[in-house]
Amino acid sequence: MIVGLIANFVHLDPIKGLIYAAVFNGIISPVVLFFIVRLSGNKRIMTDYKNHPFIALCGWFITILMAISGVAAIASLFF
């Protein structure tokens, strides 16, 4: 609430704030997904619950797709 109140007093456009938040999420999500896929595929950490190779492949595909989406979101701000 305090951040929203400050944004109101500084006269920031809420729609632009939502767009910037989405771009920030697009930047952070591939990093988080990278660590999730790495950890879930580690036999030493996950023991018997390690991901199946097909699921790991799907996870890497989604991570790459999210990274491309993040780059596209950043590019959309400039062009």
Short mmCIF file of N, CA, C and O in Angstrom, two decimals:
data_model
loop_
_atom_site.label_atom_id
_atom_site.label_comp_id
_atom_site.label_asym_id
_atom_site.label_seq_id
_atom_site.Cartn_x
_atom_site.Cartn_y
_atom_site.Cartn_z
N MET A 1 0.81 -1.18 0.00
CA MET A 1 0.00 0.00 0.00
C MET A 1 0.86 1.26 0.00
O MET A 1 0.50 2.23 -0.65
N ILE A 2 1.96 1.18 0.71
CA ILE A 2 2.82 2.36 0.80
C ILE A 2 3.43 2.69 -0.56
O ILE A 2 3.48 3.85 -0.96
N VAL A 3 3.85 1.66 -1.29
CA VAL A 3 4.43 1.88 -2.62
C VAL A 3 3.37 2.48 -3.54
O VAL A 3 3.64 3.41 -4.31
N GLY A 4 2.13 1.98 -3.47
CA GLY A 4 1.05 2.53 -4.28
C GLY A 4 0.73 3.97 -3.91
O GLY A 4 0.45 4.80 -4.78
N LEU A 5 0.79 4.27 -2.64
CA LEU A 5 0.54 5.63 -2.19
C LEU A 5 1.63 6.58 -2.68
O LEU A 5 1.34 7.69 -3.14
N ILE A 6 2.87 6.12 -2.60
CA ILE A 6 3.99 6.94 -3.09
C ILE A 6 3.87 7.14 -4.60
O ILE A 6 4.07 8.25 -5.10
N ALA A 7 3.51 6.08 -5.32
CA ALA A 7 3.35 6.20 -6.78
C ALA A 7 2.25 7.18 -7.13
O ALA A 7 2.35 7.92 -8.12
N ASN A 8 1.20 7.23 -6.32
CA ASN A 8 0.11 8.17 -6.57
C ASN A 8 0.57 9.61 -6.35
O ASN A 8 0.24 10.50 -7.14
N PHE A 9 1.35 9.86 -5.31
CA PHE A 9 1.81 11.21 -5.03
C PHE A 9 2.88 11.68 -6.03
O PHE A 9 3.03 12.87 -6.24
N VAL A 10 3.60 10.73 -6.63
CA VAL A 10 4.63 11.09 -7.60
C VAL A 10 4.03 11.19 -9.01
O VAL A 10 4.69 11.61 -9.94
N HIS A 11 2.75 10.84 -9.13
CA HIS A 11 2.00 10.89 -10.38
C HIS A 11 2.53 9.91 -11.43
O HIS A 11 2.68 10.24 -12.60
N LEU A 12 2.80 8.67 -10.98
CA LEU A 12 3.19 7.62 -11.91
C LEU A 12 1.94 7.00 -12.52
O LEU A 12 0.94 6.79 -11.83
N ASP A 13 2.01 6.70 -13.79
CA ASP A 13 0.89 6.08 -14.49
C ASP A 13 0.76 4.62 -14.05
O ASP A 13 1.73 3.85 -14.18
N PRO A 14 -0.39 4.20 -13.53
CA PRO A 14 -0.51 2.82 -13.04
C PRO A 14 -0.40 1.78 -14.15
O PRO A 14 0.10 0.68 -13.93
N ILE A 15 -0.82 2.11 -15.35
CA ILE A 15 -0.72 1.17 -16.47
C ILE A 15 0.75 0.93 -16.81
O ILE A 15 1.18 -0.20 -17.04
N LYS A 16 1.54 2.00 -16.85
CA LYS A 16 2.97 1.83 -17.10
C LYS A 16 3.63 1.04 -15.98
O LYS A 16 4.53 0.24 -16.22
N GLY A 17 3.17 1.23 -14.76
CA GLY A 17 3.69 0.46 -13.65
C GLY A 17 3.41 -1.02 -13.82
O GLY A 17 4.27 -1.86 -13.54
N LEU A 18 2.22 -1.36 -14.29
CA LEU A 18 1.89 -2.76 -14.56
C LEU A 18 2.75 -3.33 -15.67
O LEU A 18 3.18 -4.49 -15.61
N ILE A 19 3.00 -2.54 -16.69
CA ILE A 19 3.84 -3.00 -17.80
C ILE A 19 5.27 -3.24 -17.33
O ILE A 19 5.88 -4.27 -17.64
N TYR A 20 5.80 -2.31 -16.53
CA TYR A 20 7.16 -2.49 -16.01
C TYR A 20 7.25 -3.70 -15.08
O TYR A 20 8.24 -4.41 -15.07
N ALA A 21 6.19 -3.93 -14.30
CA ALA A 21 6.18 -5.09 -13.42
C ALA A 21 6.16 -6.39 -14.23
O ALA A 21 6.82 -7.36 -13.87
N ALA A 22 5.43 -6.40 -15.34
CA ALA A 22 5.39 -7.58 -16.20
C ALA A 22 6.75 -7.82 -16.85
O ALA A 22 7.19 -8.97 -16.98
N VAL A 23 7.41 -6.75 -17.27
CA VAL A 23 8.74 -6.89 -17.87
C VAL A 23 9.73 -7.41 -16.82
O VAL A 23 10.53 -8.31 -17.11
N PHE A 24 9.66 -6.89 -15.61
CA PHE A 24 10.53 -7.36 -14.54
C PHE A 24 10.28 -8.84 -14.26
O PHE A 24 11.21 -9.62 -14.07
N ASN A 25 9.01 -9.25 -14.26
CA ASN A 25 8.68 -10.66 -14.07
C ASN A 25 9.24 -11.51 -15.20
O ASN A 25 9.71 -12.62 -14.98
N GLY A 26 9.21 -10.99 -16.42
CA GLY A 26 9.76 -11.71 -17.57
C GLY A 26 11.27 -11.86 -17.49
O GLY A 26 11.84 -12.80 -18.06
N ILE A 27 11.93 -10.97 -16.79
CA ILE A 27 13.37 -11.06 -16.62
C ILE A 27 13.73 -12.05 -15.51
O ILE A 27 14.67 -12.84 -15.63
N ILE A 28 12.98 -12.03 -14.42
CA ILE A 28 13.28 -12.85 -13.26
C ILE A 28 12.85 -14.31 -13.44
O ILE A 28 13.52 -15.23 -12.98
N SER A 29 11.74 -14.54 -14.13
CA SER A 29 11.20 -15.90 -14.26
C SER A 29 12.17 -16.92 -14.86
O SER A 29 12.26 -18.03 -14.33
N PRO A 30 12.89 -16.62 -15.94
CA PRO A 30 13.83 -17.62 -16.46
C PRO A 30 14.93 -17.98 -15.47
O PRO A 30 15.37 -19.13 -15.43
N VAL A 31 15.35 -17.03 -14.66
CA VAL A 31 16.39 -17.31 -13.67
C VAL A 31 15.86 -18.29 -12.62
O VAL A 31 16.52 -19.27 -12.26
N VAL A 32 14.65 -18.03 -12.13
CA VAL A 32 14.03 -18.91 -11.15
C VAL A 32 13.81 -20.30 -11.75
O VAL A 32 14.09 -21.32 -11.11
N LEU A 33 13.29 -20.35 -12.98
CA LEU A 33 13.05 -21.63 -13.63
C LEU A 33 14.35 -22.41 -13.85
O LEU A 33 14.38 -23.63 -13.72
N PHE A 34 15.43 -21.70 -14.16
CA PHE A 34 16.72 -22.35 -14.33
C PHE A 34 17.11 -23.12 -13.07
O PHE A 34 17.47 -24.30 -13.13
N PHE A 35 16.99 -22.47 -11.92
CA PHE A 35 17.37 -23.12 -10.67
C PHE A 35 16.40 -24.24 -10.30
O PHE A 35 16.82 -25.26 -9.76
N ILE A 36 15.13 -24.07 -10.61
CA ILE A 36 14.16 -25.13 -10.32
C ILE A 36 14.46 -26.38 -11.14
O ILE A 36 14.46 -27.50 -10.61
N VAL A 37 14.72 -26.20 -12.44
CA VAL A 37 15.01 -27.35 -13.30
C VAL A 37 16.32 -28.01 -12.88
O VAL A 37 16.42 -29.24 -12.84
N ARG A 38 17.33 -27.21 -12.54
CA ARG A 38 18.60 -27.78 -12.09
C ARG A 38 18.45 -28.58 -10.81
O ARG A 38 18.97 -29.68 -10.68
N LEU A 39 17.74 -28.02 -9.85
CA LEU A 39 17.56 -28.70 -8.56
C LEU A 39 16.71 -29.96 -8.70
O LEU A 39 17.00 -30.98 -8.10
N SER A 40 15.66 -29.88 -9.51
CA SER A 40 14.76 -31.04 -9.64
C SER A 40 15.40 -32.17 -10.42
O SER A 40 14.95 -33.31 -10.34
N GLY A 41 16.46 -31.90 -11.16
CA GLY A 41 17.15 -32.94 -11.90
C GLY A 41 18.38 -33.48 -11.21
O GLY A 41 19.05 -34.38 -11.74
N ASN A 42 18.69 -32.98 -10.03
CA ASN A 42 19.89 -33.38 -9.30
C ASN A 42 19.58 -34.62 -8.45
O ASN A 42 18.81 -34.57 -7.49
N LYS A 43 20.21 -35.73 -8.78
CA LYS A 43 19.99 -36.99 -8.07
C LYS A 43 20.43 -36.92 -6.61
O LYS A 43 19.79 -37.49 -5.73
N ARG A 44 21.50 -36.20 -6.35
CA ARG A 44 22.02 -36.10 -4.99
C ARG A 44 21.06 -35.36 -4.07
O ARG A 44 20.90 -35.70 -2.90
N ILE A 45 20.38 -34.35 -4.61
CA ILE A 45 19.45 -33.57 -3.80
C ILE A 45 18.07 -34.23 -3.75
O ILE A 45 17.46 -34.35 -2.69
N MET A 46 17.58 -34.69 -4.89
CA MET A 46 16.21 -35.19 -4.99
C MET A 46 16.08 -36.70 -4.74
O MET A 46 14.97 -37.19 -4.62
N THR A 47 17.16 -37.40 -4.70
CA THR A 47 17.22 -38.86 -4.51
C THR A 47 16.24 -39.57 -5.45
O THR A 47 16.40 -39.49 -6.65
N ASP A 48 15.24 -40.24 -4.91
CA ASP A 48 14.30 -41.01 -5.74
C ASP A 48 13.30 -40.15 -6.50
O ASP A 48 12.59 -40.63 -7.37
N TYR A 49 13.21 -38.88 -6.17
CA TYR A 49 12.21 -38.00 -6.77
C TYR A 49 12.77 -37.15 -7.91
O TYR A 49 12.16 -36.15 -8.30
N LYS A 50 13.91 -37.54 -8.42
CA LYS A 50 14.54 -36.81 -9.52
C LYS A 50 13.62 -36.81 -10.74
O LYS A 50 12.90 -37.77 -10.99
N ASN A 51 13.65 -35.73 -11.49
CA ASN A 51 12.82 -35.61 -12.68
C ASN A 51 13.18 -36.65 -13.73
O ASN A 51 14.34 -37.00 -13.91
N HIS A 52 12.17 -37.08 -14.45
CA HIS A 52 12.36 -37.93 -15.63
C HIS A 52 13.00 -37.06 -16.71
O HIS A 52 12.74 -35.86 -16.79
N PRO A 53 13.86 -37.63 -17.58
CA PRO A 53 14.51 -36.81 -18.61
C PRO A 53 13.53 -36.05 -19.52
O PRO A 53 13.82 -34.93 -19.93
N PHE A 54 12.38 -36.64 -19.81
CA PHE A 54 11.40 -35.93 -20.65
C PHE A 54 10.87 -34.69 -19.93
O PHE A 54 10.71 -33.63 -20.54
N ILE A 55 10.61 -34.82 -18.64
CA ILE A 55 10.13 -33.67 -17.86
C ILE A 55 11.21 -32.60 -17.77
O ILE A 55 10.93 -31.40 -17.85
N ALA A 56 12.46 -33.03 -17.62
CA ALA A 56 13.57 -32.07 -17.59
C ALA A 56 13.68 -31.34 -18.94
O ALA A 56 13.90 -30.12 -18.97
N LEU A 57 13.49 -32.07 -20.03
CA LEU A 57 13.52 -31.44 -21.36
C LEU A 57 12.39 -30.42 -21.50
O LEU A 57 12.61 -29.32 -22.01
N CYS A 58 11.22 -30.76 -21.01
CA CYS A 58 10.10 -29.81 -21.04
C CYS A 58 10.44 -28.58 -20.19
O CYS A 58 10.13 -27.45 -20.59
N GLY A 59 11.06 -28.79 -19.04
CA GLY A 59 11.44 -27.67 -18.18
C GLY A 59 12.45 -26.75 -18.85
O GLY A 59 12.33 -25.52 -18.77
N TRP A 60 13.44 -27.33 -19.53
CA TRP A 60 14.42 -26.50 -20.24
C TRP A 60 13.78 -25.76 -21.40
O TRP A 60 14.11 -24.60 -21.66
N PHE A 61 12.83 -26.41 -22.08
CA PHE A 61 12.12 -25.75 -23.18
C PHE A 61 11.35 -24.54 -22.67
O PHE A 61 11.41 -23.45 -23.26
N ILE A 62 10.64 -24.70 -21.56
CA ILE A 62 9.87 -23.61 -20.98
C ILE A 62 10.80 -22.49 -20.50
O ILE A 62 10.50 -21.31 -20.66
N THR A 63 11.94 -22.85 -19.93
CA THR A 63 12.90 -21.86 -19.48
C THR A 63 13.41 -21.02 -20.65
O THR A 63 13.48 -19.79 -20.56
N ILE A 64 13.75 -21.68 -21.73
CA ILE A 64 14.22 -20.96 -22.93
C ILE A 64 13.11 -20.09 -23.50
O ILE A 64 13.34 -18.94 -23.89
N LEU A 65 11.90 -20.62 -23.53
CA LEU A 65 10.75 -19.86 -24.03
C LEU A 65 10.51 -18.61 -23.17
O LEU A 65 10.24 -17.53 -23.70
N MET A 66 10.62 -18.75 -21.87
CA MET A 66 10.45 -17.60 -20.98
C MET A 66 11.57 -16.58 -21.17
O MET A 66 11.34 -15.38 -21.08
N ALA A 67 12.79 -17.05 -21.42
CA ALA A 67 13.91 -16.12 -21.66
C ALA A 67 13.67 -15.33 -22.94
O ALA A 67 13.89 -14.11 -22.98
N ILE A 68 13.20 -16.00 -23.97
CA ILE A 68 12.88 -15.30 -25.23
C ILE A 68 11.76 -14.30 -25.02
O ILE A 68 11.81 -13.18 -25.52
N SER A 69 10.76 -14.69 -24.24
CA SER A 69 9.66 -13.78 -23.94
C SER A 69 10.14 -12.56 -23.15
O SER A 69 9.67 -11.44 -23.38
N GLY A 70 11.06 -12.78 -22.22
CA GLY A 70 11.62 -11.66 -21.47
C GLY A 70 12.39 -10.69 -22.34
O GLY A 70 12.26 -9.47 -22.20
N VAL A 71 13.16 -11.23 -23.27
CA VAL A 71 13.90 -10.36 -24.21
C VAL A 71 12.91 -9.60 -25.09
O VAL A 71 13.10 -8.41 -25.36
N ALA A 72 11.84 -10.28 -25.53
CA ALA A 72 10.83 -9.61 -26.34
C ALA A 72 10.11 -8.51 -25.56
O ALA A 72 9.79 -7.45 -26.11
N ALA A 73 9.87 -8.74 -24.28
CA ALA A 73 9.22 -7.73 -23.45
C ALA A 73 10.12 -6.50 -23.29
O ALA A 73 9.65 -5.36 -23.35
N ILE A 74 11.42 -6.74 -23.10
CA ILE A 74 12.35 -5.62 -23.00
C ILE A 74 12.43 -4.87 -24.32
O ILE A 74 12.41 -3.64 -24.36
N ALA A 75 12.46 -5.61 -25.41
CA ALA A 75 12.53 -4.97 -26.74
C ALA A 75 11.28 -4.16 -27.02
O ALA A 75 11.34 -3.11 -27.68
N SER A 76 10.13 -4.63 -26.52
CA SER A 76 8.89 -3.90 -26.78
C SER A 76 8.86 -2.55 -26.08
O SER A 76 8.14 -1.64 -26.49
N LEU A 77 9.65 -2.39 -25.03
CA LEU A 77 9.72 -1.09 -24.35
C LEU A 77 10.49 -0.06 -25.17
O LEU A 77 10.23 1.14 -25.06
N PHE A 78 11.41 -0.54 -25.99
CA PHE A 78 12.27 0.38 -26.73
C PHE A 78 11.85 0.61 -28.17
O PHE A 78 12.25 1.60 -28.78
N PHE A 79 11.08 -0.31 -28.73
CA PHE A 79 10.72 -0.17 -30.16
C PHE A 79 9.25 -0.07 -30.35
O PHE A 79 8.41 -0.50 -29.74
#
